[in-house]
C-alpha cells in the first residue's frame, strides 16, 4: 500500500534540494497511486460485481453467442461492422502493457497475480457491457452514414451535463491522442534503436508518415487498418506462445498449480505477497482491458448493429481477448521460464525477452521487437480515434480536427526523440480522473443497459434476431428524444 506521509516527506526533501522535476514526478505519482488504489480499483470492482449480478453474469454465459455476433455484417454497406468496431478498441487496449505490464505484475506480485487478473476480467466484462451498450443507445449518425458516440455523448444526452461532457472530451483527447501516443511511439523508437541500432529520428519519420496516411483517411480507413493489424498481431503472438506451451506440455500442470497456490498463499512470510498478488493482478487486468474506464465505448459506438446489446456483448468478449488470452500468453511464457527469470533483477520487457529467448533462442528479441511495433502502432491508431471522436463532440468545426491530427503527429515525433516522463505521469492522473467520471455516470445510467439487456434476451429467447425499439425500454422514457440513431 501507499505510504502517503513518507512520500510527502520525500517530495519536500527533493524540493529543498532544488530537484523540482523529480519532486513533480513524485507528486504526480502519488496522486496517480492514490486515485487508482483508493478510488478507482474499489469503484471498478464494486460496479463490475453489481452489474454482474444485475445481468445475471450474462457477460460470461453469452460468450459463445458473442462469438457468433462478432462476424455479423453492418446493417448498411456504408457503416462500420461490429468486427471492425471491435478491432478499433482492441487496437487501443492490446498494447505493450500486454507484454511489459504482465511481466512486471508477476515480478512484483508473483504468479498469483495472474489468477486475480482473470477474476478481474470476468467481473469487468459486466462493466464493459454496460458502458458499451450505453454508447450504442445514445450514439449519433454522421452525414456519411457512420456513427459516433461514447461517454461524452451519454453524459450530455442522458445526464444533461454538457460541461462535464466537455471536460471528459478534452481529457480523453489529450490523454489518449497526445500522451499515450507519445508513450507508444517512444516504446517503438527505443525498442528498434536498442535492437537494430535504427536512429530514432528515422523511426519518427516513418511513424508519422504511416500514421498520417491512416488518420487523415478518416474512420473507414482506421477501421480497415485495425481490422487487418489486430488479428495478425494477436495470432502471431499466440502461435509462438502455443509452441512454447506444447514444447513444455509436461510443465503446464505445474504452471497452473503455481498460479493457484501463489494466488491464495497465506503462509507465514507470504502475507504481504498475497496482498501484492491481488493488487497487481487487479491493476493489470483493469488497466489492460480498460473495462468501465470510458475509453472503449468511443470505438464500439461506431458499430452498425440491430440492437445495442449486441455490441455490448461483443465488447465484453474484447475484455477476455485482451486479458484472458493475450495477457495470459505472456504470463505463461514468463512462468514457464522459471522463478530465476521473473524473480531476478530483470524488469518488464527484459523478463519477457529472457523467458522467450530461453525457449526459442535469441531470435526472440527480434520477434518481440516486431510484436511491440505491431502492438504499439495499432494502439496509436486506436488511441487517435478516441481523441477524434471526442474532438467531434466539442463541435469546434472541421479545422479543429485537422489541427488535432497535426498535434497527434507532433506528439509521435516528440515521443520518439524526447523524454516525455513528466507528460506521461500527468496522463496517468488524468486517465484516472476520466475513469472515475465514467464510473460514477455508470452508477446513474447503468439501469438503462440492464433494461436493454433484458429486452435483448427476451427477444432472443423467443427465437428472434433482436431489433431495438427505444420505446420498448421503460428506463429510456425520460431520454427518448435523445435516442436519435435508432429511428429507421
One Martini backbone bead per residue (centre of mass of N, CA, C, O) as a GRO file, in nm:
protein
  488
    1UNK     BB    1   0.103   0.031   0.007
    2UNK     BB    2   0.067   0.367   0.061
    3UNK     BB    3   0.304   0.610   0.186
    4UNK     BB    4   0.214   0.924   0.217
    5UNK     BB    5   0.392   1.069   0.431
    6UNK     BB    6   0.664   0.976   0.315
    7UNK     BB    7   0.629   1.096   0.030
    8UNK     BB    8   0.594   1.392   0.116
    9UNK     BB    9   0.871   1.412   0.249
   10UNK     BB   10   1.035   1.350  -0.011
   11UNK     BB   11   0.930   1.591  -0.172
   12UNK     BB   12   1.042   1.806   0.019
   13UNK     BB   13   1.342   1.726  -0.015
   14UNK     BB   14   1.360   1.777  -0.321
   15UNK     BB   15   1.289   2.078  -0.311
   16UNK     BB   16   1.526   2.166  -0.117
   17UNK     BB   17   1.736   2.056  -0.355
   18UNK     BB   18   1.608   2.153  -0.644
   19UNK     BB   19   1.429   1.890  -0.744
   20UNK     BB   20   1.156   1.955  -0.924
   21UNK     BB   21   1.106   1.725  -1.123
   22UNK     BB   22   1.113   1.493  -0.918
   23UNK     BB   23   0.887   1.610  -0.741
   24UNK     BB   24   0.668   1.610  -0.959
   25UNK     BB   25   0.673   1.308  -1.023
   26UNK     BB   26   0.601   1.220  -0.732
   27UNK     BB   27   0.334   1.371  -0.713
   28UNK     BB   28   0.188   1.236  -0.953
   29UNK     BB   29   0.230   0.950  -0.843
   30UNK     BB   30   0.062   0.989  -0.587
   31UNK     BB   31  -0.203   1.061  -0.720
   32UNK     BB   32  -0.228   0.807  -0.890
   33UNK     BB   33  -0.214   0.591  -0.663
   34UNK     BB   34  -0.454   0.701  -0.503
   35UNK     BB   35  -0.674   0.680  -0.716
   36UNK     BB   36  -0.639   0.376  -0.788
   37UNK     BB   37  -0.639   0.239  -0.499
   38UNK     BB   38  -0.891   0.413  -0.342
   39UNK     BB   39  -1.099   0.447  -0.601
   40UNK     BB   40  -1.091   0.288  -0.874
   41UNK     BB   41  -1.078  -0.011  -0.793
   42UNK     BB   42  -1.329  -0.023  -0.610
   43UNK     BB   43  -1.526   0.077  -0.828
   44UNK     BB   44  -1.479  -0.137  -1.045
   45UNK     BB   45  -1.553  -0.382  -0.872
   46UNK     BB   46  -1.832  -0.300  -0.768
   47UNK     BB   47  -1.966  -0.251  -1.046
   48UNK     BB   48  -1.903  -0.527  -1.169
   49UNK     BB   49  -2.058  -0.695  -0.960
   50UNK     BB   50  -2.336  -0.560  -0.978
   51UNK     BB   51  -2.378  -0.615  -1.295
   52UNK     BB   52  -2.347  -0.918  -1.281
   53UNK     BB   53  -2.609  -0.955  -1.124
   54UNK     BB   54  -2.814  -0.793  -1.308
   55UNK     BB   55  -2.718  -0.988  -1.575
   56UNK     BB   56  -2.654  -1.278  -1.484
   57UNK     BB   57  -2.368  -1.321  -1.614
   58UNK     BB   58  -2.389  -1.253  -1.933
   59UNK     BB   59  -2.080  -1.204  -2.004
   60UNK     BB   60  -2.037  -1.528  -1.977
   61UNK     BB   61  -2.289  -1.696  -2.095
   62UNK     BB   62  -2.244  -1.524  -2.392
   63UNK     BB   63  -1.977  -1.597  -2.543
   64UNK     BB   64  -2.075  -1.772  -2.781
   65UNK     BB   65  -2.270  -1.560  -2.895
   66UNK     BB   66  -2.059  -1.333  -2.941
   67UNK     BB   67  -1.895  -1.490  -3.156
   68UNK     BB   68  -2.126  -1.470  -3.368
   69UNK     BB   69  -2.169  -1.155  -3.376
   70UNK     BB   70  -1.882  -1.050  -3.482
   71UNK     BB   71  -1.949  -1.147  -3.801
   72UNK     BB   72  -2.146  -0.946  -3.859
   73UNK     BB   73  -2.285  -0.733  -4.055
   74UNK     BB   74  -2.368  -0.447  -4.154
   75UNK     BB   75  -2.660  -0.295  -4.225
   76UNK     BB   76  -2.479  -0.092  -4.385
   77UNK     BB   77  -2.231  -0.045  -4.625
   78UNK     BB   78  -2.129   0.250  -4.494
   79UNK     BB   79  -2.064   0.106  -4.241
   80UNK     BB   80  -1.964  -0.037  -3.935
   81UNK     BB   81  -1.870  -0.319  -3.821
   82UNK     BB   82  -1.843  -0.501  -3.540
   83UNK     BB   83  -1.549  -0.593  -3.594
   84UNK     BB   84  -1.419  -0.317  -3.655
   85UNK     BB   85  -1.493  -0.187  -3.387
   86UNK     BB   86  -1.343  -0.395  -3.215
   87UNK     BB   87  -1.052  -0.336  -3.337
   88UNK     BB   88  -1.021  -0.048  -3.244
   89UNK     BB   89  -1.020  -0.115  -2.941
   90UNK     BB   90  -0.803  -0.338  -2.947
   91UNK     BB   91  -0.575  -0.157  -3.054
   92UNK     BB   92  -0.556   0.009  -2.792
   93UNK     BB   93  -0.552  -0.220  -2.544
   94UNK     BB   94  -0.351  -0.381  -2.724
   95UNK     BB   95  -0.033  -0.364  -2.588
   96UNK     BB   96   0.262  -0.337  -2.417
   97UNK     BB   97   0.126  -0.430  -2.148
   98UNK     BB   98   0.101  -0.737  -2.239
   99UNK     BB   99   0.421  -0.763  -2.204
  100UNK     BB  100   0.528  -0.576  -1.969
  101UNK     BB  101   0.307  -0.564  -1.739
  102UNK     BB  102   0.284  -0.866  -1.674
  103UNK     BB  103   0.576  -0.914  -1.590
  104UNK     BB  104   0.568  -0.704  -1.358
  105UNK     BB  105   0.338  -0.837  -1.193
  106UNK     BB  106   0.492  -1.104  -1.139
  107UNK     BB  107   0.748  -0.983  -1.012
  108UNK     BB  108   0.582  -0.844  -0.772
  109UNK     BB  109   0.322  -1.071  -0.717
  110UNK     BB  110   0.344  -1.310  -0.872
  111UNK     BB  111   0.161  -1.567  -1.021
  112UNK     BB  112  -0.112  -1.490  -0.869
  113UNK     BB  113  -0.185  -1.239  -1.043
  114UNK     BB  114  -0.323  -1.396  -1.272
  115UNK     BB  115  -0.581  -1.483  -1.131
  116UNK     BB  116  -0.681  -1.187  -1.065
  117UNK     BB  117  -0.693  -1.108  -1.358
  118UNK     BB  118  -0.922  -1.300  -1.438
  119UNK     BB  119  -1.138  -1.208  -1.239
  120UNK     BB  120  -1.146  -0.915  -1.337
  121UNK     BB  121  -1.241  -0.981  -1.625
  122UNK     BB  122  -1.511  -1.118  -1.558
  123UNK     BB  123  -1.623  -0.866  -1.416
  124UNK     BB  124  -1.556  -0.642  -1.635
  125UNK     BB  125  -1.759  -0.736  -1.853
  126UNK     BB  126  -2.003  -0.583  -1.730
  127UNK     BB  127  -1.898  -0.294  -1.757
  128UNK     BB  128  -1.858  -0.311  -2.059
  129UNK     BB  129  -2.148  -0.362  -2.137
  130UNK     BB  130  -2.272  -0.105  -2.020
  131UNK     BB  131  -2.104   0.119  -2.168
  132UNK     BB  132  -2.147   0.009  -2.466
  133UNK     BB  133  -2.452   0.021  -2.467
  134UNK     BB  134  -2.477   0.323  -2.415
  135UNK     BB  135  -2.319   0.411  -2.666
  136UNK     BB  136  -2.535   0.295  -2.859
  137UNK     BB  137  -2.795   0.436  -2.769
  138UNK     BB  138  -2.643   0.750  -2.786
  139UNK     BB  139  -2.580   0.768  -3.064
  140UNK     BB  140  -2.464   0.916  -3.375
  141UNK     BB  141  -2.518   1.038  -3.697
  142UNK     BB  142  -2.353   1.067  -3.983
  143UNK     BB  143  -2.355   1.186  -4.303
  144UNK     BB  144  -2.201   0.902  -4.412
  145UNK     BB  145  -2.349   0.668  -4.208
  146UNK     BB  146  -2.204   0.681  -3.963
  147UNK     BB  147  -2.084   0.668  -3.624
  148UNK     BB  148  -2.114   0.820  -3.289
  149UNK     BB  149  -1.964   0.792  -2.950
  150UNK     BB  150  -1.997   0.792  -2.586
  151UNK     BB  151  -1.964   0.930  -2.282
  152UNK     BB  152  -2.006   1.227  -2.372
  153UNK     BB  153  -2.286   1.163  -2.493
  154UNK     BB  154  -2.434   1.037  -2.236
  155UNK     BB  155  -2.382   1.279  -2.056
  156UNK     BB  156  -2.533   1.492  -2.229
  157UNK     BB  157  -2.814   1.328  -2.296
  158UNK     BB  158  -2.883   1.192  -2.000
  159UNK     BB  159  -2.756   1.394  -1.774
  160UNK     BB  160  -2.729   1.694  -1.861
  161UNK     BB  161  -2.383   1.747  -1.880
  162UNK     BB  162  -2.205   1.941  -2.082
  163UNK     BB  163  -1.951   2.019  -1.916
  164UNK     BB  164  -1.864   1.731  -1.846
  165UNK     BB  165  -1.837   1.638  -2.141
  166UNK     BB  166  -1.611   1.835  -2.211
  167UNK     BB  167  -1.406   1.739  -2.007
  168UNK     BB  168  -1.391   1.450  -2.112
  169UNK     BB  169  -1.303   1.516  -2.404
  170UNK     BB  170  -1.042   1.665  -2.339
  171UNK     BB  171  -0.898   1.448  -2.176
  172UNK     BB  172  -0.904   1.209  -2.386
  173UNK     BB  173  -0.762   1.363  -2.616
  174UNK     BB  174  -0.494   1.402  -2.461
  175UNK     BB  175  -0.427   1.125  -2.338
  176UNK     BB  176  -0.447   0.951  -2.602
  177UNK     BB  177  -0.347   1.126  -2.849
  178UNK     BB  178  -0.084   1.230  -2.690
  179UNK     BB  179   0.038   1.078  -2.449
  180UNK     BB  180   0.009   0.771  -2.539
  181UNK     BB  181   0.139   0.811  -2.820
  182UNK     BB  182   0.415   0.896  -2.718
  183UNK     BB  183   0.467   0.634  -2.565
  184UNK     BB  184   0.448   0.435  -2.803
  185UNK     BB  185   0.669   0.570  -2.974
  186UNK     BB  186   0.895   0.534  -2.766
  187UNK     BB  187   0.888   0.225  -2.765
  188UNK     BB  188   0.960   0.182  -3.059
  189UNK     BB  189   1.225   0.346  -3.072
  190UNK     BB  190   1.377   0.201  -2.843
  191UNK     BB  191   1.361  -0.088  -2.957
  192UNK     BB  192   1.503  -0.031  -3.243
  193UNK     BB  193   1.758   0.100  -3.130
  194UNK     BB  194   1.859  -0.147  -2.951
  195UNK     BB  195   1.824  -0.388  -3.167
  196UNK     BB  196   1.919  -0.214  -3.461
  197UNK     BB  197   2.022   0.098  -3.454
  198UNK     BB  198   1.795   0.293  -3.510
  199UNK     BB  199   1.716   0.597  -3.568
  200UNK     BB  200   1.475   0.787  -3.414
  201UNK     BB  201   1.416   0.986  -3.651
  202UNK     BB  202   1.341   0.771  -3.857
  203UNK     BB  203   1.110   0.649  -3.700
  204UNK     BB  204   0.943   0.905  -3.683
  205UNK     BB  205   0.900   0.940  -3.988
  206UNK     BB  206   0.758   0.672  -4.041
  207UNK     BB  207   0.523   0.705  -3.840
  208UNK     BB  208   0.395   0.972  -3.954
  209UNK     BB  209   0.333   0.861  -4.231
  210UNK     BB  210   0.153   0.622  -4.152
  211UNK     BB  211  -0.040   0.770  -3.958
  212UNK     BB  212  -0.129   0.995  -4.152
  213UNK     BB  213  -0.265   0.819  -4.369
  214UNK     BB  214  -0.478   0.705  -4.171
  215UNK     BB  215  -0.606   0.955  -4.009
  216UNK     BB  216  -0.675   1.120  -4.280
  217UNK     BB  217  -0.887   0.884  -4.380
  218UNK     BB  218  -1.055   0.810  -4.146
  219UNK     BB  219  -1.266   0.577  -4.018
  220UNK     BB  220  -1.253   0.364  -4.243
  221UNK     BB  221  -0.941   0.334  -4.244
  222UNK     BB  222  -0.904   0.261  -3.951
  223UNK     BB  223  -1.080   0.004  -3.963
  224UNK     BB  224  -0.921  -0.143  -4.185
  225UNK     BB  225  -0.647  -0.156  -4.036
  226UNK     BB  226  -0.729  -0.289  -3.763
  227UNK     BB  227  -0.861  -0.547  -3.902
  228UNK     BB  228  -0.566  -0.640  -3.982
  229UNK     BB  229  -0.365  -0.610  -3.739
  230UNK     BB  230  -0.494  -0.750  -3.492
  231UNK     BB  231  -0.505  -1.048  -3.588
  232UNK     BB  232  -0.206  -1.078  -3.662
  233UNK     BB  233  -0.075  -1.009  -3.384
  234UNK     BB  234  -0.230  -1.214  -3.210
  235UNK     BB  235  -0.166  -1.477  -3.365
  236UNK     BB  236   0.142  -1.464  -3.362
  237UNK     BB  237   0.175  -1.465  -3.054
  238UNK     BB  238   0.007  -1.721  -2.986
  239UNK     BB  239   0.170  -1.928  -3.154
  240UNK     BB  240   0.434  -1.906  -2.996
  241UNK     BB  241   0.311  -1.985  -2.724
  242UNK     BB  242   0.203  -2.262  -2.809
  243UNK     BB  243   0.478  -2.382  -2.868
  244UNK     BB  244   0.584  -2.354  -2.575
  245UNK     BB  245   0.364  -2.522  -2.439
  246UNK     BB  246   0.411  -2.785  -2.597
  247UNK     BB  247   0.712  -2.812  -2.522
  248UNK     BB  248   0.593  -2.782  -2.194
  249UNK     BB  249   0.350  -2.981  -2.120
  250UNK     BB  250   0.454  -3.110  -1.844
  251UNK     BB  251   0.449  -2.809  -1.695
  252UNK     BB  252   0.155  -2.702  -1.692
  253UNK     BB  253   0.037  -2.807  -1.424
  254UNK     BB  254   0.248  -2.657  -1.253
  255UNK     BB  255   0.180  -2.373  -1.345
  256UNK     BB  256  -0.112  -2.371  -1.232
  257UNK     BB  257  -0.030  -2.438  -0.944
  258UNK     BB  258   0.134  -2.179  -0.895
  259UNK     BB  259  -0.092  -1.979  -0.942
  260UNK     BB  260  -0.294  -2.082  -0.721
  261UNK     BB  261  -0.105  -2.087  -0.479
  262UNK     BB  262  -0.017  -1.785  -0.496
  263UNK     BB  263  -0.310  -1.660  -0.475
  264UNK     BB  264  -0.343  -1.823  -0.163
  265UNK     BB  265  -0.084  -1.735  -0.001
  266UNK     BB  266  -0.073  -1.746   0.379
  267UNK     BB  267   0.192  -1.784   0.470
  268UNK     BB  268   0.450  -1.726   0.634
  269UNK     BB  269   0.584  -1.444   0.458
  270UNK     BB  270   0.318  -1.417   0.236
  271UNK     BB  271   0.111  -1.195   0.299
  272UNK     BB  272   0.223  -0.963   0.125
  273UNK     BB  273   0.213  -1.120  -0.145
  274UNK     BB  274  -0.088  -1.167  -0.151
  275UNK     BB  275  -0.166  -0.866  -0.173
  276UNK     BB  276   0.011  -0.807  -0.422
  277UNK     BB  277  -0.125  -1.005  -0.616
  278UNK     BB  278  -0.400  -0.875  -0.616
  279UNK     BB  279  -0.325  -0.584  -0.695
  280UNK     BB  280  -0.167  -0.654  -0.961
  281UNK     BB  281  -0.389  -0.816  -1.101
  282UNK     BB  282  -0.605  -0.597  -1.103
  283UNK     BB  283  -0.449  -0.372  -1.242
  284UNK     BB  284  -0.378  -0.523  -1.502
  285UNK     BB  285  -0.665  -0.595  -1.588
  286UNK     BB  286  -0.789  -0.307  -1.593
  287UNK     BB  287  -0.561  -0.155  -1.771
  288UNK     BB  288  -0.578  -0.340  -2.020
  289UNK     BB  289  -0.907  -0.350  -2.089
  290UNK     BB  290  -1.076  -0.087  -1.976
  291UNK     BB  291  -1.309  -0.159  -1.803
  292UNK     BB  292  -1.514   0.123  -1.728
  293UNK     BB  293  -1.314   0.383  -1.831
  294UNK     BB  294  -1.434   0.526  -2.120
  295UNK     BB  295  -1.298   0.433  -2.402
  296UNK     BB  296  -1.437   0.203  -2.580
  297UNK     BB  297  -1.717   0.342  -2.660
  298UNK     BB  298  -1.592   0.515  -2.892
  299UNK     BB  299  -1.578   0.256  -3.081
  300UNK     BB  300  -1.847   0.086  -3.046
  301UNK     BB  301  -2.051   0.310  -3.153
  302UNK     BB  302  -1.986   0.259  -3.473
  303UNK     BB  303  -2.161   0.027  -3.483
  304UNK     BB  304  -2.383  -0.162  -3.702
  305UNK     BB  305  -2.672  -0.251  -3.531
  306UNK     BB  306  -2.988  -0.385  -3.414
  307UNK     BB  307  -2.856  -0.394  -3.112
  308UNK     BB  308  -2.685  -0.280  -2.841
  309UNK     BB  309  -2.620  -0.560  -2.697
  310UNK     BB  310  -2.435  -0.676  -2.908
  311UNK     BB  311  -2.188  -0.485  -2.860
  312UNK     BB  312  -2.169  -0.534  -2.559
  313UNK     BB  313  -2.090  -0.839  -2.584
  314UNK     BB  314  -1.846  -0.802  -2.770
  315UNK     BB  315  -1.679  -0.619  -2.569
  316UNK     BB  316  -1.662  -0.831  -2.349
  317UNK     BB  317  -1.488  -1.016  -2.524
  318UNK     BB  318  -1.243  -0.817  -2.532
  319UNK     BB  319  -1.154  -0.864  -2.241
  320UNK     BB  320  -1.072  -1.165  -2.288
  321UNK     BB  321  -0.871  -1.128  -2.512
  322UNK     BB  322  -0.674  -0.951  -2.355
  323UNK     BB  323  -0.646  -1.104  -2.070
  324UNK     BB  324  -0.695  -1.425  -2.112
  325UNK     BB  325  -0.508  -1.438  -2.368
  326UNK     BB  326  -0.268  -1.231  -2.403
  327UNK     BB  327  -0.173  -1.201  -2.109
  328UNK     BB  328  -0.148  -1.507  -2.058
  329UNK     BB  329   0.070  -1.563  -2.262
  330UNK     BB  330   0.288  -1.410  -2.113
  331UNK     BB  331   0.263  -1.551  -1.840
  332UNK     BB  332   0.338  -1.839  -1.934
  333UNK     BB  333   0.622  -1.775  -2.033
  334UNK     BB  334   0.733  -1.663  -1.765
  335UNK     BB  335   0.673  -1.910  -1.582
  336UNK     BB  336   0.820  -2.125  -1.760
  337UNK     BB  337   1.101  -1.980  -1.724
  338UNK     BB  338   1.109  -1.913  -1.422
  339UNK     BB  339   1.208  -1.780  -1.120
  340UNK     BB  340   1.492  -1.680  -1.225
  341UNK     BB  341   1.347  -1.454  -1.399
  342UNK     BB  342   1.100  -1.310  -1.229
  343UNK     BB  343   1.317  -1.292  -0.961
  344UNK     BB  344   1.498  -1.093  -1.078
  345UNK     BB  345   1.654  -0.792  -1.199
  346UNK     BB  346   1.460  -0.787  -1.401
  347UNK     BB  347   1.250  -0.588  -1.633
  348UNK     BB  348   0.978  -0.638  -1.792
  349UNK     BB  349   1.083  -0.688  -2.099
  350UNK     BB  350   1.329  -0.858  -2.006
  351UNK     BB  351   1.165  -1.098  -1.903
  352UNK     BB  352   1.030  -1.180  -2.171
  353UNK     BB  353   1.290  -1.212  -2.331
  354UNK     BB  354   1.421  -1.432  -2.155
  355UNK     BB  355   1.191  -1.640  -2.174
  356UNK     BB  356   1.191  -1.669  -2.483
  357UNK     BB  357   1.495  -1.732  -2.528
  358UNK     BB  358   1.485  -1.997  -2.356
  359UNK     BB  359   1.289  -2.140  -2.584
  360UNK     BB  360   1.381  -2.002  -2.898
  361UNK     BB  361   1.597  -1.793  -2.871
  362UNK     BB  362   1.741  -1.494  -2.990
  363UNK     BB  363   1.500  -1.425  -3.192
  364UNK     BB  364   1.303  -1.311  -2.976
  365UNK     BB  365   1.388  -1.014  -2.992
  366UNK     BB  366   1.276  -0.969  -3.279
  367UNK     BB  367   0.987  -1.057  -3.225
  368UNK     BB  368   0.927  -0.846  -3.003
  369UNK     BB  369   0.973  -0.601  -3.180
  370UNK     BB  370   0.739  -0.667  -3.366
  371UNK     BB  371   0.516  -0.671  -3.151
  372UNK     BB  372   0.559  -0.383  -3.049
  373UNK     BB  373   0.500  -0.248  -3.314
  374UNK     BB  374   0.211  -0.356  -3.351
  375UNK     BB  375   0.090  -0.279  -3.077
  376UNK     BB  376   0.170   0.026  -3.074
  377UNK     BB  377   0.057   0.117  -3.350
  378UNK     BB  378  -0.236   0.032  -3.300
  379UNK     BB  379  -0.266   0.220  -3.054
  380UNK     BB  380  -0.233   0.486  -3.203
  381UNK     BB  381  -0.491   0.455  -3.373
  382UNK     BB  382  -0.698   0.406  -3.147
  383UNK     BB  383  -0.632   0.658  -2.976
  384UNK     BB  384  -0.696   0.865  -3.189
  385UNK     BB  385  -1.000   0.804  -3.218
  386UNK     BB  386  -1.083   0.889  -2.940
  387UNK     BB  387  -1.009   1.183  -2.992
  388UNK     BB  388  -1.178   1.245  -3.244
  389UNK     BB  389  -1.457   1.183  -3.123
  390UNK     BB  390  -1.425   1.425  -2.905
  391UNK     BB  391  -1.379   1.659  -3.095
  392UNK     BB  392  -1.657   1.633  -3.232
  393UNK     BB  393  -1.820   1.688  -2.966
  394UNK     BB  394  -1.719   2.001  -2.950
  395UNK     BB  395  -1.788   2.164  -3.209
  396UNK     BB  396  -1.521   2.328  -3.374
  397UNK     BB  397  -1.485   2.213  -3.644
  398UNK     BB  398  -1.290   2.102  -3.907
  399UNK     BB  399  -1.016   2.240  -3.829
  400UNK     BB  400  -0.980   2.104  -3.550
  401UNK     BB  401  -0.914   1.819  -3.658
  402UNK     BB  402  -0.656   1.896  -3.812
  403UNK     BB  403  -0.503   2.003  -3.567
  404UNK     BB  404  -0.513   1.742  -3.404
  405UNK     BB  405  -0.358   1.564  -3.604
  406UNK     BB  406  -0.096   1.728  -3.588
  407UNK     BB  407  -0.051   1.693  -3.281
  408UNK     BB  408  -0.020   1.388  -3.290
  409UNK     BB  409   0.233   1.384  -3.473
  410UNK     BB  410   0.409   1.550  -3.281
  411UNK     BB  411   0.393   1.351  -3.044
  412UNK     BB  412   0.537   1.122  -3.192
  413UNK     BB  413   0.804   1.265  -3.233
  414UNK     BB  414   0.863   1.334  -2.933
  415UNK     BB  415   0.847   1.040  -2.833
  416UNK     BB  416   1.097   0.938  -2.994
  417UNK     BB  417   1.321   1.188  -2.903
  418UNK     BB  418   1.208   1.217  -2.608
  419UNK     BB  419   1.110   1.320  -2.275
  420UNK     BB  420   0.779   1.213  -2.133
  421UNK     BB  421   0.747   1.162  -1.822
  422UNK     BB  422   0.573   1.399  -1.723
  423UNK     BB  423   0.332   1.355  -1.916
  424UNK     BB  424   0.269   1.064  -1.833
  425UNK     BB  425   0.199   1.118  -1.539
  426UNK     BB  426  -0.040   1.301  -1.606
  427UNK     BB  427  -0.196   1.091  -1.768
  428UNK     BB  428  -0.261   0.904  -1.531
  429UNK     BB  429  -0.428   1.105  -1.373
  430UNK     BB  430  -0.642   1.176  -1.598
  431UNK     BB  431  -0.739   0.888  -1.642
  432UNK     BB  432  -0.849   0.850  -1.359
  433UNK     BB  433  -1.056   1.078  -1.375
  434UNK     BB  434  -1.210   0.973  -1.621
  435UNK     BB  435  -1.295   0.701  -1.492
  436UNK     BB  436  -1.454   0.812  -1.253
  437UNK     BB  437  -1.666   0.958  -1.414
  438UNK     BB  438  -1.778   0.708  -1.564
  439UNK     BB  439  -1.854   0.537  -1.314
  440UNK     BB  440  -2.059   0.731  -1.194
  441UNK     BB  441  -2.243   0.729  -1.441
  442UNK     BB  442  -2.308   0.419  -1.428
  443UNK     BB  443  -2.474   0.432  -1.171
  444UNK     BB  444  -2.712   0.606  -1.312
  445UNK     BB  445  -2.726   0.447  -1.621
  446UNK     BB  446  -2.711   0.126  -1.603
  447UNK     BB  447  -3.019   0.053  -1.609
  448UNK     BB  448  -3.048   0.073  -1.911
  449UNK     BB  449  -2.869  -0.171  -1.990
  450UNK     BB  450  -3.035  -0.379  -1.838
  451UNK     BB  451  -3.297  -0.339  -2.003
  452UNK     BB  452  -3.168  -0.401  -2.277
  453UNK     BB  453  -3.087  -0.689  -2.205
  454UNK     BB  454  -3.372  -0.798  -2.144
  455UNK     BB  455  -3.482  -0.740  -2.428
  456UNK     BB  456  -3.283  -0.917  -2.581
  457UNK     BB  457  -3.338  -1.192  -2.436
  458UNK     BB  458  -3.637  -1.208  -2.500
  459UNK     BB  459  -3.604  -1.222  -2.808
  460UNK     BB  460  -3.407  -1.460  -2.819
  461UNK     BB  461  -3.601  -1.668  -2.666
  462UNK     BB  462  -3.816  -1.628  -2.918
  463UNK     BB  463  -3.626  -1.658  -3.191
  464UNK     BB  464  -3.500  -1.385  -3.246
  465UNK     BB  465  -3.366  -1.105  -3.407
  466UNK     BB  466  -3.281  -0.850  -3.242
  467UNK     BB  467  -3.466  -0.537  -3.212
  468UNK     BB  468  -3.454  -0.193  -3.164
  469UNK     BB  469  -3.687  -0.020  -2.933
  470UNK     BB  470  -3.697   0.245  -2.729
  471UNK     BB  471  -4.010   0.225  -2.643
  472UNK     BB  472  -3.954  -0.062  -2.481
  473UNK     BB  473  -3.783   0.119  -2.274
  474UNK     BB  474  -3.857   0.249  -1.978
  475UNK     BB  475  -3.577   0.388  -1.896
  476UNK     BB  476  -3.604   0.588  -2.167
  477UNK     BB  477  -3.833   0.795  -2.137
  478UNK     BB  478  -3.666   1.061  -2.043
  479UNK     BB  479  -3.467   1.014  -2.332
  480UNK     BB  480  -3.609   0.969  -2.615
  481UNK     BB  481  -3.507   1.238  -2.771
  482UNK     BB  482  -3.188   1.130  -2.754
  483UNK     BB  483  -3.270   0.882  -2.940
  484UNK     BB  484  -3.146   0.912  -3.286
  485UNK     BB  485  -3.021   0.623  -3.425
  486UNK     BB  486  -3.327   0.445  -3.412
  487UNK     BB  487  -3.543   0.545  -3.666
  488UNK     BB  488  -3.550   0.294  -3.889
   0.00000   0.00000   0.00000
